[in-house]
Tab-separated table of N, CA and C in Angstrom:
chain	number	residue	atom	x	y	z
T	1	MET	N	-27.189	-12.466	30.500
T	1	MET	CA	-28.275	-13.056	31.461
T	1	MET	C	-29.375	-13.550	30.829
T	2	LYS	N	-31.216	-13.375	32.034
T	2	LYS	CA	-31.940	-13.608	31.549
T	2	LYS	C	-32.647	-11.922	31.476
T	3	ILE	N	-33.816	-12.009	30.301
T	3	ILE	CA	-33.823	-10.780	29.997
T	3	ILE	C	-35.330	-10.501	30.870
T	4	LEU	N	-36.062	-9.274	31.437
T	4	LEU	CA	-37.288	-9.236	32.568
T	4	LEU	C	-37.964	-8.515	32.278
T	5	LYS	N	-39.164	-8.733	33.084
T	5	LYS	CA	-40.543	-8.576	31.648
T	5	LYS	C	-40.918	-6.857	31.803
T	6	ARG	N	-40.623	-7.099	32.629
T	6	ARG	CA	-40.810	-5.457	32.628
T	6	ARG	C	-39.662	-4.393	33.242
T	7	ALA	N	-40.189	-3.271	32.005
T	7	ALA	CA	-38.349	-2.719	32.059
T	7	ALA	C	-38.200	-1.697	33.575
T	8	LEU	N	-37.047	-2.188	34.016
T	8	LEU	CA	-37.097	-1.248	35.079
T	8	LEU	C	-36.465	-0.180	34.945
T	9	LYS	N	-37.038	0.796	35.605
T	9	LYS	CA	-36.603	2.356	35.824
T	9	LYS	C	-35.122	2.444	36.474
T	10	VAL	N	-34.548	2.740	36.040
T	10	VAL	CA	-32.936	2.727	36.350
T	10	VAL	C	-32.101	4.488	36.366
T	11	PHE	N	-32.270	5.339	37.536
T	11	PHE	CA	-30.849	6.503	37.294
T	11	PHE	C	-29.947	6.326	37.622
T	12	LEU	N	-28.959	6.548	36.939
T	12	LEU	CA	-27.581	6.642	37.140
T	12	LEU	C	-27.058	7.552	38.136
T	13	ILE	N	-26.135	8.079	39.153
T	13	ILE	CA	-25.917	9.326	39.663
T	13	ILE	C	-24.499	8.813	39.349
T	14	HIS	N	-23.967	8.963	38.554
T	14	HIS	CA	-22.414	9.463	38.422
T	14	HIS	C	-21.674	10.694	38.344
T	15	THR	N	-20.723	10.842	38.142
T	15	THR	CA	-19.348	11.998	38.194
T	15	THR	C	-19.105	11.208	36.502
T	16	HIS	N	-18.939	12.598	35.484
T	16	HIS	CA	-18.455	12.888	34.584
T	16	HIS	C	-17.513	12.207	34.240
T	17	ARG	N	-16.355	11.915	35.535
T	17	ARG	CA	-14.896	11.433	35.404
T	17	ARG	C	-15.127	10.247	35.084
T	18	ASP	N	-16.183	9.564	35.155
T	18	ASP	CA	-16.022	7.937	35.867
T	18	ASP	C	-17.145	7.974	34.196
T	19	ARG	N	-17.589	8.827	33.163
T	19	ARG	CA	-18.055	8.316	32.199
T	19	ARG	C	-17.761	7.318	31.335
T	20	LYS	N	-16.345	7.237	31.154
T	20	LYS	CA	-16.499	5.271	30.809
T	20	LYS	C	-17.310	3.949	30.881
T	21	ALA	N	-16.506	4.115	32.236
T	21	ALA	CA	-17.495	3.080	33.386
T	21	ALA	C	-19.261	2.655	33.471
T	22	VAL	N	-19.972	4.219	32.810
T	22	VAL	CA	-20.558	4.343	33.915
T	22	VAL	C	-21.450	4.334	32.091
T	23	HIS	N	-20.810	4.442	30.938
T	23	HIS	CA	-22.153	4.346	29.807
T	23	HIS	C	-21.788	2.459	29.470
T	24	GLU	N	-20.841	1.943	30.194
T	24	GLU	CA	-19.885	0.158	29.683
T	24	GLU	C	-21.547	-0.566	30.964
T	25	LEU	N	-21.706	0.247	31.804
T	25	LEU	CA	-22.876	-0.037	33.428
T	25	LEU	C	-23.895	0.002	31.945
T	26	TYR	N	-24.323	1.070	31.799
T	26	TYR	CA	-25.738	0.923	31.089
T	26	TYR	C	-26.400	0.678	29.460
T	27	SER	N	-25.087	0.202	29.329
T	27	SER	CA	-24.991	-0.859	27.940
T	27	SER	C	-25.758	-1.519	28.805
T	28	CYS	N	-24.898	-2.412	29.025
T	28	CYS	CA	-25.155	-4.299	30.135
T	28	CYS	C	-26.841	-4.276	30.504
T	29	LEU	N	-27.234	-2.999	31.104
T	29	LEU	CA	-28.351	-2.704	31.466
T	29	LEU	C	-29.336	-2.632	30.629
T	30	VAL	N	-29.410	-1.938	29.211
T	30	VAL	CA	-30.138	-1.880	28.058
T	30	VAL	C	-30.125	-3.256	27.709
T	31	GLU	N	-28.592	-4.120	27.445
T	31	GLU	CA	-28.810	-5.240	26.597
T	31	GLU	C	-29.705	-6.194	27.941
T	32	ASP	N	-29.791	-5.879	29.300
T	32	ASP	CA	-30.045	-6.393	29.949
T	32	ASP	C	-31.887	-6.213	30.300
T	33	GLY	N	-32.944	-5.799	29.089
T	33	GLY	CA	-33.653	-5.332	29.549
T	33	GLY	C	-34.623	-4.674	30.822
T	34	ILE	N	-33.338	-3.935	31.377
T	34	ILE	CA	-33.700	-2.378	31.812
T	34	ILE	C	-33.315	-1.105	31.335
T	35	SER	N	-34.469	-0.500	32.019
T	35	SER	CA	-34.745	0.900	31.159
T	35	SER	C	-33.552	1.925	31.508
T	36	PRO	N	-32.338	2.555	31.721
T	36	PRO	CA	-31.396	3.325	32.449
T	36	PRO	C	-31.535	4.467	31.710
T	37	TRP	N	-31.368	5.231	33.249
T	37	TRP	CA	-31.636	7.240	32.748
T	37	TRP	C	-29.591	7.559	32.514
T	38	LEU	N	-29.559	7.997	31.146
T	38	LEU	CA	-28.265	8.342	31.983
T	38	LEU	C	-27.959	9.429	31.021
T	39	ASP	N	-27.955	10.620	32.093
T	39	ASP	CA	-27.724	12.398	30.612
T	39	ASP	C	-27.723	12.650	29.717
T	40	SER	N	-26.215	11.862	29.123
T	40	SER	CA	-25.693	11.512	28.059
T	40	SER	C	-26.722	11.250	26.633
T	41	GLU	N	-27.117	10.313	26.950
T	41	GLU	CA	-28.005	9.296	26.256
T	41	GLU	C	-29.586	9.386	26.116
T	42	ARG	N	-30.551	10.444	27.694
T	42	ARG	CA	-31.789	10.894	27.139
T	42	ARG	C	-32.377	12.276	27.189
T	43	LEU	N	-30.823	12.925	28.169
T	43	LEU	CA	-30.889	14.372	27.639
T	43	LEU	C	-31.097	15.397	26.428
T	44	LEU	N	-32.581	15.825	25.979
T	44	LEU	CA	-32.120	16.831	24.616
T	44	LEU	C	-32.094	17.778	24.689
T	45	PRO	N	-31.539	17.988	23.377
T	45	PRO	CA	-30.846	19.992	23.185
T	45	PRO	C	-32.481	21.180	24.136
T	46	GLY	N	-32.298	21.874	24.268
T	46	GLY	CA	-33.229	22.796	24.645
T	46	GLY	C	-34.077	22.612	26.046
T	47	GLN	N	-33.888	20.930	26.931
T	47	GLN	CA	-34.454	20.873	27.845
T	47	GLN	C	-34.100	21.875	29.141
T	48	ASP	N	-34.524	21.817	30.393
T	48	ASP	CA	-34.098	22.677	30.862
T	48	ASP	C	-33.772	21.397	31.892
T	49	TRP	N	-31.656	20.838	31.954
T	49	TRP	CA	-31.209	19.191	32.669
T	49	TRP	C	-31.494	18.955	34.165
T	50	ARG	N	-31.323	20.507	34.968
T	50	ARG	CA	-31.764	20.324	35.998
T	50	ARG	C	-33.604	19.456	36.567
T	51	HIS	N	-33.872	20.205	36.038
T	51	HIS	CA	-35.886	19.962	35.984
T	51	HIS	C	-35.363	18.052	35.613
T	52	GLU	N	-35.503	17.619	34.402
T	52	GLU	CA	-35.015	16.252	33.783
T	52	GLU	C	-34.666	15.307	34.795
T	53	ILE	N	-33.255	16.176	35.030
T	53	ILE	CA	-32.689	14.937	35.731
T	53	ILE	C	-33.440	14.894	37.849
T	54	ARG	N	-34.183	15.717	38.124
T	54	ARG	CA	-35.107	15.867	39.262
T	54	ARG	C	-35.590	14.869	38.779
T	55	ARG	N	-36.697	15.035	36.867
T	55	ARG	CA	-37.591	14.403	37.128
T	55	ARG	C	-37.757	12.381	37.439
T	56	SER	N	-36.982	12.953	36.491
T	56	SER	CA	-36.385	11.157	36.476
T	56	SER	C	-35.891	9.936	37.861
T	57	ILE	N	-34.983	10.814	38.131
T	57	ILE	CA	-34.578	10.342	39.652
T	57	ILE	C	-36.530	10.418	39.778
T	58	LEU	N	-36.853	10.790	40.654
T	58	LEU	CA	-37.850	10.234	41.139
T	58	LEU	C	-39.394	9.716	40.779
T	59	MET	N	-38.976	9.764	39.206
T	59	MET	CA	-39.565	8.626	39.031
T	59	MET	C	-39.223	7.494	38.712
T	60	SER	N	-37.598	6.700	38.670
T	60	SER	CA	-37.540	5.336	38.789
T	60	SER	C	-37.516	4.468	39.473
T	61	ASP	N	-37.278	3.093	39.623
T	61	ASP	CA	-37.761	2.123	40.154
T	61	ASP	C	-36.289	2.327	41.437
T	62	ILE	N	-35.357	2.709	40.362
T	62	ILE	CA	-33.657	1.845	41.518
T	62	ILE	C	-32.177	3.537	40.809
T	63	ALA	N	-31.981	4.274	41.716
T	63	ALA	CA	-30.549	4.306	41.486
T	63	ALA	C	-29.645	4.049	41.736
T	64	ILE	N	-28.547	3.864	41.381
T	64	ILE	CA	-27.557	3.239	41.033
T	64	ILE	C	-26.510	4.539	41.478
T	65	VAL	N	-25.687	4.127	42.573
T	65	VAL	CA	-25.142	5.509	42.928
T	65	VAL	C	-23.822	4.818	42.182
T	66	CYS	N	-22.967	5.483	41.411
T	66	CYS	CA	-21.998	4.636	41.265
T	66	CYS	C	-21.012	5.425	41.578
T	67	LEU	N	-19.622	4.667	42.498
T	67	LEU	CA	-19.360	5.293	43.423
T	67	LEU	C	-17.764	4.791	42.892
T	68	SER	N	-16.683	5.897	42.814
T	68	SER	CA	-15.198	5.564	42.679
T	68	SER	C	-14.459	6.473	43.383
T	69	ARG	N	-13.039	6.960	43.653
T	69	ARG	CA	-12.408	7.901	44.100
T	69	ARG	C	-12.913	9.028	43.576
T	70	ARG	N	-12.764	9.323	41.974
T	70	ARG	CA	-13.821	10.545	41.853
T	70	ARG	C	-14.583	10.507	42.572
T	71	PHE	N	-15.287	10.522	42.459
T	71	PHE	CA	-17.109	10.614	42.993
T	71	PHE	C	-16.667	11.251	44.760
T	72	ILE	N	-15.908	10.697	45.006
T	72	ILE	CA	-15.926	11.510	46.533
T	72	ILE	C	-15.522	12.047	46.470
T	73	ARG	N	-14.731	12.058	45.663
T	73	ARG	CA	-13.616	14.673	45.624
T	73	ARG	C	-14.457	15.364	45.004
T	74	HIS	N	-15.588	14.577	44.262
T	74	HIS	CA	-16.022	15.871	43.489
T	74	HIS	C	-17.511	16.367	43.947
T	75	HIS	N	-17.557	17.481	43.268
T	75	HIS	CA	-18.597	18.035	43.574
T	75	HIS	C	-19.561	19.484	43.087
T	76	GLY	N	-19.564	18.281	41.903
T	76	GLY	CA	-20.458	18.555	40.762
T	76	GLY	C	-21.358	17.823	41.653
T	77	TYR	N	-22.809	18.027	40.219
T	77	TYR	CA	-24.053	17.492	39.931
T	77	TYR	C	-24.589	16.607	40.724
T	78	CYS	N	-23.336	15.611	40.718
T	78	CYS	CA	-23.467	13.775	40.834
T	78	CYS	C	-24.040	14.186	42.646
T	79	GLN	N	-23.389	14.736	43.245
T	79	GLN	CA	-23.782	14.994	44.780
T	79	GLN	C	-25.308	15.947	45.136
T	80	GLU	N	-25.483	16.538	44.632
T	80	GLU	CA	-27.115	16.983	44.326
T	80	GLU	C	-28.374	16.124	43.988
T	81	GLU	N	-27.643	15.019	42.874
T	81	GLU	CA	-28.171	14.177	42.365
T	81	GLU	C	-28.616	12.994	43.737
T	82	LEU	N	-27.522	12.519	44.658
T	82	LEU	CA	-27.185	11.641	45.534
T	82	LEU	C	-28.799	12.102	46.595
T	83	LYS	N	-28.269	13.888	46.449
T	83	LYS	CA	-29.232	14.334	48.088
T	83	LYS	C	-31.511	13.253	47.403
T	84	ILE	N	-31.145	13.951	46.160
T	84	ILE	CA	-32.410	14.348	46.005
T	84	ILE	C	-33.204	12.383	46.099
T	85	ALA	N	-32.303	11.731	45.588
T	85	ALA	CA	-32.375	9.632	46.120
T	85	ALA	C	-32.318	9.691	47.008
T	86	LEU	N	-31.275	10.501	47.716
T	86	LEU	CA	-31.594	9.828	49.598
T	86	LEU	C	-33.146	10.690	50.000
T	87	GLN	N	-33.367	11.552	49.080
T	87	GLN	CA	-34.777	11.924	50.176
T	87	GLN	C	-36.087	11.370	49.430
T	88	LYS	N	-35.922	11.207	48.242
T	88	LYS	CA	-36.413	9.757	47.811
T	88	LYS	C	-36.477	8.623	48.404
T	89	ALA	N	-35.897	8.009	48.898
T	89	ALA	CA	-35.525	7.002	50.086
T	89	ALA	C	-35.812	6.995	51.505
T	90	LYS	N	-36.072	8.007	52.089
T	90	LYS	CA	-36.823	8.748	52.719
T	90	LYS	C	-37.775	8.203	53.377
T	91	LEU	N	-38.709	8.302	51.997
T	91	LEU	CA	-40.107	8.188	51.792
T	91	LEU	C	-39.989	7.013	52.004
T	92	LEU	N	-39.451	6.155	51.168
T	92	LEU	CA	-39.936	4.633	51.079
T	92	LEU	C	-39.897	3.607	52.606
T	93	SER	N	-40.888	2.844	51.962
T	93	SER	CA	-41.005	1.780	53.939
T	93	SER	C	-39.607	1.448	54.353
T	94	ASP	N	-39.645	0.997	55.368
T	94	ASP	CA	-38.619	0.252	55.329
T	94	ASP	C	-38.050	-1.178	54.721
T	95	GLY	N	-37.356	-1.592	53.949
T	95	GLY	CA	-37.375	-2.784	53.316
T	95	GLY	C	-37.443	-2.496	51.780
T	96	GLU	N	-37.656	-1.818	51.905
T	96	GLU	CA	-38.087	-1.292	49.806
T	96	GLU	C	-36.582	-0.587	49.450
T	97	VAL	N	-35.894	-1.713	48.517
T	97	VAL	CA	-34.814	-0.876	48.106
T	97	VAL	C	-35.277	0.478	46.426
T	98	PHE	N	-34.549	0.899	46.973
T	98	PHE	CA	-34.930	2.381	45.478
T	98	PHE	C	-33.154	2.469	45.741
T	99	ILE	N	-32.743	2.719	46.577
T	99	ILE	CA	-30.530	3.029	46.132
T	99	ILE	C	-30.541	1.595	46.501
T	100	ILE	N	-28.837	1.865	45.272
T	100	ILE	CA	-28.006	0.317	45.238
T	100	ILE	C	-26.774	1.184	45.363
T	101	PRO	N	-25.867	0.976	46.198
T	101	PRO	CA	-24.755	2.101	45.864
T	101	PRO	C	-23.978	0.610	44.662
T	102	VAL	N	-22.665	1.434	43.991
T	102	VAL	CA	-22.157	0.300	43.659
T	102	VAL	C	-20.653	0.608	42.509
T	103	ARG	N	-20.017	0.638	43.800
T	103	ARG	CA	-18.442	0.436	43.646
T	103	ARG	C	-17.545	0.242	42.108
T	104	LEU	N	-17.431	1.532	41.160
T	104	LEU	CA	-17.007	0.984	39.982
T	104	LEU	C	-15.063	0.542	40.067
T	105	GLU	N	-14.702	0.868	41.031
T	105	GLU	CA	-12.961	0.646	41.958
T	105	GLU	C	-13.060	0.353	43.182
T	106	GLU	N	-11.883	0.402	44.477
T	106	GLU	CA	-12.113	0.107	45.524
T	106	GLU	C	-11.938	1.806	46.180
T	107	CYS	N	-12.738	1.300	46.954
T	107	CYS	CA	-13.206	3.475	46.954
T	107	CYS	C	-13.671	3.433	48.403
T	108	ASP	N	-13.930	4.585	49.312
T	108	ASP	CA	-14.551	4.385	49.913
T	108	ASP	C	-16.069	4.590	49.933
T	109	VAL	N	-17.134	4.688	50.248
T	109	VAL	CA	-18.014	4.557	50.216
T	109	VAL	C	-18.820	5.804	51.683
T	110	PRO	N	-19.338	6.644	50.744
T	110	PRO	CA	-19.663	8.155	51.803
T	110	PRO	C	-21.132	7.894	52.756
T	111	GLU	N	-21.091	8.001	53.926
T	111	GLU	CA	-21.189	7.385	55.269
T	111	GLU	C	-22.764	7.676	54.432
T	112	ALA	N	-23.919	8.843	54.194
T	112	ALA	CA	-24.999	8.949	53.797
T	112	ALA	C	-25.117	7.572	53.392
T	113	LEU	N	-24.855	7.035	52.505
T	113	LEU	CA	-24.645	5.153	51.202
T	113	LEU	C	-24.397	4.461	52.261
T	114	LEU	N	-23.777	3.885	54.030
T	114	LEU	CA	-23.601	2.878	54.274
T	114	LEU	C	-24.743	2.498	54.447
T	115	ARG	N	-26.001	2.525	54.574
T	115	ARG	CA	-26.458	1.959	55.384
T	115	ARG	C	-27.136	0.732	54.591
T	116	TRP	N	-26.641	0.788	53.139
T	116	TRP	CA	-27.361	0.082	51.686
T	116	TRP	C	-26.397	-1.109	51.627
T	117	HIS	N	-26.131	-2.696	51.620
T	117	HIS	CA	-25.412	-3.048	50.537
T	117	HIS	C	-24.852	-2.754	49.834
T	118	ARG	N	-23.710	-2.314	49.611
T	118	ARG	CA	-23.370	-2.446	47.916
T	118	ARG	C	-23.092	-3.216	46.806
T	119	VAL	N	-21.945	-3.698	46.220
T	119	VAL	CA	-21.800	-3.915	45.458
T	119	VAL	C	-20.772	-3.785	44.604
T	120	ASP	N	-19.939	-4.217	44.544
T	120	ASP	CA	-18.286	-4.494	43.672
T	120	ASP	C	-18.367	-4.511	41.590
T	121	LEU	N	-18.959	-3.328	41.302
T	121	LEU	CA	-18.849	-3.445	39.871
T	121	LEU	C	-17.657	-4.387	39.933
T	122	PHE	N	-16.498	-4.150	40.081
T	122	PHE	CA	-15.076	-4.593	39.505
T	122	PHE	C	-14.851	-5.758	40.012
T	123	SER	N	-15.754	-6.304	40.971
T	123	SER	CA	-15.527	-7.908	41.731
T	123	SER	C	-15.679	-9.183	40.380
T	124	THR	N	-15.261	-10.303	39.976
T	124	THR	CA	-15.651	-11.448	38.687
T	124	THR	C	-17.516	-11.295	38.658
T	125	ASP	N	-18.031	-11.566	39.623
T	125	ASP	CA	-19.640	-11.601	39.635
T	125	ASP	C	-20.378	-10.519	40.091
T	126	GLY	N	-19.454	-9.294	39.833
T	126	GLY	CA	-20.389	-7.626	41.078
T	126	GLY	C	-21.889	-7.393	39.480
T	127	TYR	N	-21.792	-7.654	38.238
T	127	TYR	CA	-22.854	-7.103	37.579
T	127	TYR	C	-23.615	-8.587	37.648
T	128	THR	N	-22.933	-9.663	38.332
T	128	THR	CA	-24.269	-10.499	37.662
T	128	THR	C	-25.022	-10.690	39.524
T	129	LYS	N	-24.184	-10.271	40.586
T	129	LYS	CA	-24.971	-9.507	42.476
T	129	LYS	C	-26.283	-8.202	41.702
T	130	LEU	N	-25.029	-7.053	40.901
T	130	LEU	CA	-26.765	-6.177	40.308
T	130	LEU	C	-27.996	-6.838	39.704
T	131	PHE	N	-27.190	-7.213	38.565
T	131	PHE	CA	-28.910	-7.809	38.025
T	131	PHE	C	-29.078	-8.533	38.899
T	132	ARG	N	-28.964	-9.582	39.777
T	132	ARG	CA	-30.107	-10.718	40.590
T	132	ARG	C	-30.532	-8.897	41.893
T	133	SER	N	-30.162	-8.221	41.406
T	133	SER	CA	-31.104	-7.106	42.977
T	133	SER	C	-31.756	-6.482	42.188
T	134	LEU	N	-31.699	-6.545	40.987
T	134	LEU	CA	-32.821	-5.983	40.064
T	134	LEU	C	-33.275	-6.547	39.736
T	135	ARG	N	-33.393	-7.944	39.167
T	135	ARG	CA	-34.015	-8.266	39.261
T	135	ARG	C	-35.351	-8.838	40.015
T	136	ALA	N	-34.779	-8.829	41.441
T	136	ALA	CA	-36.020	-9.294	42.238
T	136	ALA	C	-36.211	-7.971	42.750
T	137	GLN	N	-35.755	-6.984	42.491
T	137	GLN	CA	-37.804	-5.625	42.573
T	137	GLN	C	-37.885	-6.034	41.596
T	138	VAL	N	-37.705	-6.272	40.099
T	138	VAL	CA	-39.132	-6.403	39.392
T	138	VAL	C	-40.167	-6.923	40.246
T	139	GLU	N	-39.441	-8.222	40.424
T	139	GLU	CA	-40.769	-9.798	41.306
T	139	GLU	C	-41.033	-9.413	42.247
T	140	VAL	N	-40.758	-8.269	43.396
T	140	VAL	CA	-41.185	-7.451	44.517
T	140	VAL	C	-42.003	-7.430	43.482
T	141	ASP	N	-42.001	-6.100	42.463
T	141	ASP	CA	-43.119	-4.983	42.025
T	141	ASP	C	-44.310	-6.066	41.265
T	142	LYS	N	-44.594	-6.741	41.247
T	142	LYS	CA	-45.745	-7.986	40.693
T	142	LYS	C	-46.523	-8.216	42.555
T	143	LYS	N	-45.370	-8.720	42.692
T	143	LYS	CA	-46.233	-8.872	43.904
T	143	LYS	C	-47.546	-7.854	44.341
């Protein structure tokens, strides 16, 4: 992959049950010059994790929602993260990309995310498509 000229801030919304797959995505993004936010990598002992997560979502350029059957069924804090990202997306101009649904496996996409085109990370060219979208956001930002 081609390294980006500006580190795009990307928040990874996920359920901890998908920790391995999400950490692999995190590693690929870091390698390609993107600055992903993942709680297991960024939260420090003693920090108010709810405050830090909310702040990080709001400060991010992009929120990647890592979807799986486990995410859909899970009623943990990942659902709150999704609500925060959806609230931020409502404030943006039409056509501005903030949320990217990424399916880690074959699964349904929550109704709240159906308006955004998804990428299937499990497909052969899934990561390439995701990276192309992220690179396009850096190019839009330059203009």
